[in-house]
XYZ file of N, CA and C in Angstrom:
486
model
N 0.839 -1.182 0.000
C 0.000 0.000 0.000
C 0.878 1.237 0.000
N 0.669 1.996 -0.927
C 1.595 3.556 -0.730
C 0.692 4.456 0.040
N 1.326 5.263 0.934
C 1.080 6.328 1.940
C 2.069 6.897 1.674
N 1.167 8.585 0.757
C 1.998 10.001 0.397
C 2.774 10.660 1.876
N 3.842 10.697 2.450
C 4.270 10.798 3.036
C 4.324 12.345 3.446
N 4.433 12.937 4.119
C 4.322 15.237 4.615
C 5.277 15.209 3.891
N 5.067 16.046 2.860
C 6.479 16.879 2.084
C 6.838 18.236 3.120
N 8.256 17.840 3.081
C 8.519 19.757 3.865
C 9.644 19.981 3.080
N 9.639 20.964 2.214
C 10.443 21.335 1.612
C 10.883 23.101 2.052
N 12.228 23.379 1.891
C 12.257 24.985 2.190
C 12.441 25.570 0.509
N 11.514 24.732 -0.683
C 11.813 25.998 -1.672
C 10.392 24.963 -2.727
N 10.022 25.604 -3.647
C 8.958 24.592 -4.487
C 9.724 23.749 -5.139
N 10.854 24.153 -5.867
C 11.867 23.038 -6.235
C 11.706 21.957 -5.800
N 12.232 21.974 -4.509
C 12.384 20.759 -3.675
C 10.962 20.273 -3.002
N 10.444 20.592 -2.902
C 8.519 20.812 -2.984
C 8.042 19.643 -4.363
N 8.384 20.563 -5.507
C 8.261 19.342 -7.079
C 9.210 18.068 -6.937
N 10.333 18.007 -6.384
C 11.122 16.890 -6.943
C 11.078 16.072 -5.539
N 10.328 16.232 -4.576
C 9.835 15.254 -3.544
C 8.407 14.854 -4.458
N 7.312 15.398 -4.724
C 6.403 14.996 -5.196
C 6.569 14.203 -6.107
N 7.475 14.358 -7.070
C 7.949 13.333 -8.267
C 8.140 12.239 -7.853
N 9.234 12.229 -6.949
C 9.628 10.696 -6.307
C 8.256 10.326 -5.949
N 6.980 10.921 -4.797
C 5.902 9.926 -4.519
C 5.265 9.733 -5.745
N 5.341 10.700 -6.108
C 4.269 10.146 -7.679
C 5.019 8.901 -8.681
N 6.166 8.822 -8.870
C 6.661 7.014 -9.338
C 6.355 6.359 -8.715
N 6.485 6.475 -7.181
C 6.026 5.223 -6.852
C 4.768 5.149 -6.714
N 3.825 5.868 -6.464
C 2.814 5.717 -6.834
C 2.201 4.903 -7.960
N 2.839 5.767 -9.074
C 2.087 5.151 -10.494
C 2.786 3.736 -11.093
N 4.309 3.528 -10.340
C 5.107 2.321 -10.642
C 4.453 1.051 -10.436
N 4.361 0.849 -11.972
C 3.814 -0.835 -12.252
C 2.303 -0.868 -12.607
N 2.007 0.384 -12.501
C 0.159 0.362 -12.694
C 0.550 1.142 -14.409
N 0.197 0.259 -15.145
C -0.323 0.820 -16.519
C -1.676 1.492 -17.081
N -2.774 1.572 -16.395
C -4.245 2.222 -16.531
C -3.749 3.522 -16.480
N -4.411 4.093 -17.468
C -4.624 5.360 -17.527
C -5.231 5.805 -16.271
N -6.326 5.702 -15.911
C -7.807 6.060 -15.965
C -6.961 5.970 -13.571
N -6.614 5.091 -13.543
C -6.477 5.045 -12.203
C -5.349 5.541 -11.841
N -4.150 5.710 -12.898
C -2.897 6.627 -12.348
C -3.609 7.756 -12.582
N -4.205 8.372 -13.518
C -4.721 9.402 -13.328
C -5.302 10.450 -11.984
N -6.353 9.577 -11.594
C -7.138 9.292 -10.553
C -6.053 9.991 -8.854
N -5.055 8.603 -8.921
C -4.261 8.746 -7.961
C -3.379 9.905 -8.255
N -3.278 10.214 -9.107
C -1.779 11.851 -9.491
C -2.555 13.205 -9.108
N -3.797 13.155 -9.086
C -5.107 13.889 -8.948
C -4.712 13.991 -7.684
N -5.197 13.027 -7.211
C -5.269 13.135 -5.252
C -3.797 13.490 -4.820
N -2.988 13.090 -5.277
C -1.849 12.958 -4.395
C -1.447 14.615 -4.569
N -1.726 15.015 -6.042
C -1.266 16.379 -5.867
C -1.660 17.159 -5.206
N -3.430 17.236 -5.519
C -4.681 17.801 -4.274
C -3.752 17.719 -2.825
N -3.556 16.840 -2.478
C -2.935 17.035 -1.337
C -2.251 17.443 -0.447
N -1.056 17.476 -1.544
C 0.451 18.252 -1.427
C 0.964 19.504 -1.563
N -0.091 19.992 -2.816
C 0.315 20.938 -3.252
C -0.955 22.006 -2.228
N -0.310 23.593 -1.922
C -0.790 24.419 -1.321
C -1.666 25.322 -2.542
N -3.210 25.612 -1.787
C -3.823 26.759 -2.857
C -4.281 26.435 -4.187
N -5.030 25.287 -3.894
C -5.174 24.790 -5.351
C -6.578 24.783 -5.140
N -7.550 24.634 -6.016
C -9.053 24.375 -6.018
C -9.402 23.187 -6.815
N -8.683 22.751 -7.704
C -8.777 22.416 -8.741
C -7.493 21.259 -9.471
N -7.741 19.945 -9.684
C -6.336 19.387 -9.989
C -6.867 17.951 -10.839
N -6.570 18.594 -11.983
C -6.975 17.083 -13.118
C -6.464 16.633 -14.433
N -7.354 15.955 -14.771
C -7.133 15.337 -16.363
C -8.631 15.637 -17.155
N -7.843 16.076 -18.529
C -9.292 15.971 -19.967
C -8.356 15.479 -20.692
N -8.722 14.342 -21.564
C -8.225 13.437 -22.376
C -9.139 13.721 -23.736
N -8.104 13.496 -24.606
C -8.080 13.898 -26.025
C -8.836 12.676 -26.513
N -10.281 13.078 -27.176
C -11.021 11.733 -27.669
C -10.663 11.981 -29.599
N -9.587 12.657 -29.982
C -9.891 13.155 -31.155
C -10.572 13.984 -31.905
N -11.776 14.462 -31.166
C -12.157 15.599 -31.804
C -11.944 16.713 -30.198
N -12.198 16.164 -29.267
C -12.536 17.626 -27.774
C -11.418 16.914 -26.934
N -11.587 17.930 -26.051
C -11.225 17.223 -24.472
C -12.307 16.856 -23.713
N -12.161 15.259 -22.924
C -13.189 14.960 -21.904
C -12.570 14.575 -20.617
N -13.546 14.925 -19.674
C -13.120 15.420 -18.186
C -12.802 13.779 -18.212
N -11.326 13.948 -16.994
C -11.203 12.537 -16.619
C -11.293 12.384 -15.124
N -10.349 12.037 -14.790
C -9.901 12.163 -13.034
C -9.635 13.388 -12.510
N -10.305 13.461 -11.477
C -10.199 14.894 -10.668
C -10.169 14.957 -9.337
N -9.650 16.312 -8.731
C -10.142 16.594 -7.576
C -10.582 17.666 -7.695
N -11.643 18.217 -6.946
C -12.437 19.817 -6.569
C -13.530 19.385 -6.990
N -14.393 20.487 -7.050
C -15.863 20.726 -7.839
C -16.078 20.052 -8.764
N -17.326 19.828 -9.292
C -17.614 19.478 -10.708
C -17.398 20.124 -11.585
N -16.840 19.930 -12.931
C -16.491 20.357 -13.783
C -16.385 20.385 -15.319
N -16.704 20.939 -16.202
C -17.049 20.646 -17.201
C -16.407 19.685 -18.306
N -17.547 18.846 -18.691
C -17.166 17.819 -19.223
C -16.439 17.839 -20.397
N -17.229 18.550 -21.302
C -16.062 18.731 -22.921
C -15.472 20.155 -22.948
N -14.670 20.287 -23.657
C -13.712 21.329 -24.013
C -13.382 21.466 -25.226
N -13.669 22.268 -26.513
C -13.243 22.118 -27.668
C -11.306 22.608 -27.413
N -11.179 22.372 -28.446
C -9.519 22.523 -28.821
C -9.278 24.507 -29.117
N -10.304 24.843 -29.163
C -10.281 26.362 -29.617
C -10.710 27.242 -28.175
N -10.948 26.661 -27.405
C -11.954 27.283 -25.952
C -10.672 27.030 -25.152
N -10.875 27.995 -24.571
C -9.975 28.261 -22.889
C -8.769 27.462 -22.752
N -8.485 27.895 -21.430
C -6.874 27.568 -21.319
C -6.630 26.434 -22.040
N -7.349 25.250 -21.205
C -7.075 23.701 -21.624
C -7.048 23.384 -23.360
N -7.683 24.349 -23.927
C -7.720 23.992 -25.426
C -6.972 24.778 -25.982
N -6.230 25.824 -25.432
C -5.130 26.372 -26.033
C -3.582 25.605 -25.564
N -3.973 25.193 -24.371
C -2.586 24.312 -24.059
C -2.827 22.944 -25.101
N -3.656 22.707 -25.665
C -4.064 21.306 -26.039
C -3.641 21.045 -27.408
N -4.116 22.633 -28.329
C -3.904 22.907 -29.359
C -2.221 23.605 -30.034
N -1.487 24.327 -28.968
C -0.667 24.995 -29.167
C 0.459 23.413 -28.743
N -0.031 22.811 -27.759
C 0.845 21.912 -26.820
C 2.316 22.802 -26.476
N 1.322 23.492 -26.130
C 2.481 23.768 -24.863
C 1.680 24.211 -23.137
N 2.868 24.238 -22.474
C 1.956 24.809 -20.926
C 1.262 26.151 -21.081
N 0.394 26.081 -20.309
C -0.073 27.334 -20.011
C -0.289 28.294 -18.724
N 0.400 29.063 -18.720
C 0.673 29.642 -17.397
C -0.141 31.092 -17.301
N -1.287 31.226 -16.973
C -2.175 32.116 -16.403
C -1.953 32.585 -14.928
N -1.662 33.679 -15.124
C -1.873 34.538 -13.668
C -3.162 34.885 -13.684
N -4.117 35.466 -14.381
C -5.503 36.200 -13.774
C -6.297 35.375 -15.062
N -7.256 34.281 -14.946
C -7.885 33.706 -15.786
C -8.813 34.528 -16.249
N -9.368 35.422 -15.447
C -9.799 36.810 -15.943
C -9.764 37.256 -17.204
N -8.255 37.283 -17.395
C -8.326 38.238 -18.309
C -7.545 37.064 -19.464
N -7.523 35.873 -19.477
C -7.736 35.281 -20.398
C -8.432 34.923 -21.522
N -8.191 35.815 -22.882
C -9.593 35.317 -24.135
C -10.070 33.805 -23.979
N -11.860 33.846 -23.701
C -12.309 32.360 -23.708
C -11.733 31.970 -22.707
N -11.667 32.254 -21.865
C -11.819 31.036 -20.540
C -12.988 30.410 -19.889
N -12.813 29.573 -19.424
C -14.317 28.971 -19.336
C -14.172 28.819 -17.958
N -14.948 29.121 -17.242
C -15.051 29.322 -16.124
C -16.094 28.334 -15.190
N -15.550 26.991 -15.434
C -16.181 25.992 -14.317
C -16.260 26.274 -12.630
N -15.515 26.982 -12.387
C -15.752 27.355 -10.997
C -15.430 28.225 -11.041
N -16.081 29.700 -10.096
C -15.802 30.820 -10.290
C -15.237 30.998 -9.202
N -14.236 30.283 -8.754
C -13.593 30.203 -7.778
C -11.834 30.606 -7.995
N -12.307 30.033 -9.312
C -10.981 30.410 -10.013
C -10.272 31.244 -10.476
N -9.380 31.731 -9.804
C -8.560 32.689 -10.471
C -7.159 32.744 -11.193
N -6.354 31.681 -11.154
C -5.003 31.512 -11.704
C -4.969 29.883 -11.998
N -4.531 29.779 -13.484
C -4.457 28.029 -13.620
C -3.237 28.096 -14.185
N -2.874 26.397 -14.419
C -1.593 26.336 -15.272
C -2.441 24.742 -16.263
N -2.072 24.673 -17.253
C -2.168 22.988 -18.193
C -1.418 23.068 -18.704
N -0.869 21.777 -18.166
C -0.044 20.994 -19.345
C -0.333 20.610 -20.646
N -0.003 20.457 -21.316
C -0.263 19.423 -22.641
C 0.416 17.852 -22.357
N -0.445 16.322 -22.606
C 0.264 15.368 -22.283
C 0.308 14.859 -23.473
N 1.435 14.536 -24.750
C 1.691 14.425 -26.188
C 2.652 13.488 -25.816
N 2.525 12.394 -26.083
C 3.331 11.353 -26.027
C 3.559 10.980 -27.887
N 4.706 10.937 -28.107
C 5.322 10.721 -29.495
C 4.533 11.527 -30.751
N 4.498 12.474 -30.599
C 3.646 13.742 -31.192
C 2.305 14.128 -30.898
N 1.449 12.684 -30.219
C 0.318 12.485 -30.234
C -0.313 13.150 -28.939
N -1.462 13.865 -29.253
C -2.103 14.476 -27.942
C -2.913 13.169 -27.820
N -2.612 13.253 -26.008
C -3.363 12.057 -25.169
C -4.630 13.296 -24.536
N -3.935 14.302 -24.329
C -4.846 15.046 -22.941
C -4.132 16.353 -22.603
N -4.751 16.386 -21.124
C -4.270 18.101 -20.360
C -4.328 17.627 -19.182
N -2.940 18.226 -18.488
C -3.166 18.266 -17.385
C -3.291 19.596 -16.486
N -4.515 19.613 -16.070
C -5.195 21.367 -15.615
C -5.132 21.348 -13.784
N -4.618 22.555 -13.539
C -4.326 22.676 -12.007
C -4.963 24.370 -11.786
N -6.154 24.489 -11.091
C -6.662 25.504 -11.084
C -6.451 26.397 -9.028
N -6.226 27.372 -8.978
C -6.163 28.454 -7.527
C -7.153 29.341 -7.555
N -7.781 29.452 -6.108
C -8.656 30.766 -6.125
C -7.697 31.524 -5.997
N -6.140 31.563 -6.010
C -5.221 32.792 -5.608
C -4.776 33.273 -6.778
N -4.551 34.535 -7.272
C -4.247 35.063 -8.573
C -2.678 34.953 -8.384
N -2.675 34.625 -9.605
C -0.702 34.431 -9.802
C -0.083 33.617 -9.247
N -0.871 32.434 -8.359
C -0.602 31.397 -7.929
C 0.760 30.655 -8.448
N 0.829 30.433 -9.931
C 2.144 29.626 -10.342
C 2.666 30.244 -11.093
N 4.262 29.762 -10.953
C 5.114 30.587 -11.627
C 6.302 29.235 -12.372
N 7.418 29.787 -12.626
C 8.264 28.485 -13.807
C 8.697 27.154 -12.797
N 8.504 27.841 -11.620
C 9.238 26.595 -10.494
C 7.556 25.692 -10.859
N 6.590 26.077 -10.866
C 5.285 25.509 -10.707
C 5.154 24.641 -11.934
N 5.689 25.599 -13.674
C 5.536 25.043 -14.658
C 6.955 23.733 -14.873
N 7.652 23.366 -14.181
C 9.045 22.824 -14.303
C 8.310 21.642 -13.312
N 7.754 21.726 -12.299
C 7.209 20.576 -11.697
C 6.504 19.848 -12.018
N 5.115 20.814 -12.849
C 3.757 19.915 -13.538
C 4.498 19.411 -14.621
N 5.235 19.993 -15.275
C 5.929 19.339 -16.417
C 6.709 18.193 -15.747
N 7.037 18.119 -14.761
C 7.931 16.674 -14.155
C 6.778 15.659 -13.602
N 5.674 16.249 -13.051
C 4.682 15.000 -12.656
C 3.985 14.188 -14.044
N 3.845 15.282 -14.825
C 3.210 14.802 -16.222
C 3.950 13.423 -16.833
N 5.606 14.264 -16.877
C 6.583 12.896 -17.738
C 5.989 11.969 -17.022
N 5.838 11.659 -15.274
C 5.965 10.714 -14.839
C 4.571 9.942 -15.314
N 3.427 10.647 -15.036
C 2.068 10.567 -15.641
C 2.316 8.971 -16.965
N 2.878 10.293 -17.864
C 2.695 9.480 -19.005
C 3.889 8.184 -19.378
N 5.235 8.161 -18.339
C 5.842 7.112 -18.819
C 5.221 5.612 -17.948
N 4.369 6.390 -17.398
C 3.728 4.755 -16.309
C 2.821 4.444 -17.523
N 1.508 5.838 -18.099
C 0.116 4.758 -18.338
C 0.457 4.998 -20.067
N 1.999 5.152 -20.450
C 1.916 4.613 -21.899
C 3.042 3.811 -21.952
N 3.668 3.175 -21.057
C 4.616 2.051 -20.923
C 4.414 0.873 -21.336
């Protein structure tokens, strides 16, 4: 049984690259999408400070659909042209929002929200998904934030496309 252990880190650096280590072992040896997902969800929810919001929308080929989450309910499809997640989805690259506000097209599943970041998860050119981390705190993440989700993601995707 894995038990996420108190991260205490004195910097986010070291904050991301403790979380990395629980998140392999976490996802080590489980190939499902659908339940590493699930568990990378929670474990981050957990760890990470100021978040509202912490998930997956997976690329069905034409949208994004909601996968594993933590927070509120949240909207199920996402075109590739709409809000953060479909500009990180479409551009594939991260997306780092300080005031979702004032983001063109954001879609606003919880209006709780004020600062997100998504990943793009593109394994061998191919979009699989997004990985979306939403704060009621404005300006919440910054490159230490985008350098981590980008390190939980690799881990993400070298477990459930191994």
């Amino acid at each position: 049984m894995f038990e996420a252990a108190p991260i205490v880190a004195d910097s986010k650096a070291a904050l991301y690259a403790e979380l990395t280590v629980q998140a392999r072992a976490l996802l080590e040896g489980e190939p499902d999408r659908i339940a590493n997902a699930a568990n990378l969800s929670a474990l981050a929810f957990q760890a990470l400070p100021d978040l509202n919001w912490v998930g997956f929308y997976f690329f069905d080929g034409t949208e994004l659909v909601l996968g594993p989450f933590q927070g509120k309910p949240a909207c199920v499809r996402i075109p590739l042209n709409r809000g953060v997640c479909g500009a990180a989805a479409s551009q594939r690259q991260t997306q780092l929002v300080p005031d979702v506000h004032a983001f063109p097209g954001h879609i606003a599943c919880d209006a709780a929200s004020r600062s997100e970041i998504v990943v793009p998860l593109v394994h061998k050119g191919e979009l699989i998904g997004v990985w979306d981390v939403d704060s009621p705190v404005p300006d919440r993440f910054d490159e230490d934030d985008r350098k981590g989700m980008e390190a939980l993601c690799a881990v993400f995707l070298a477990a459930a496309l191994s």
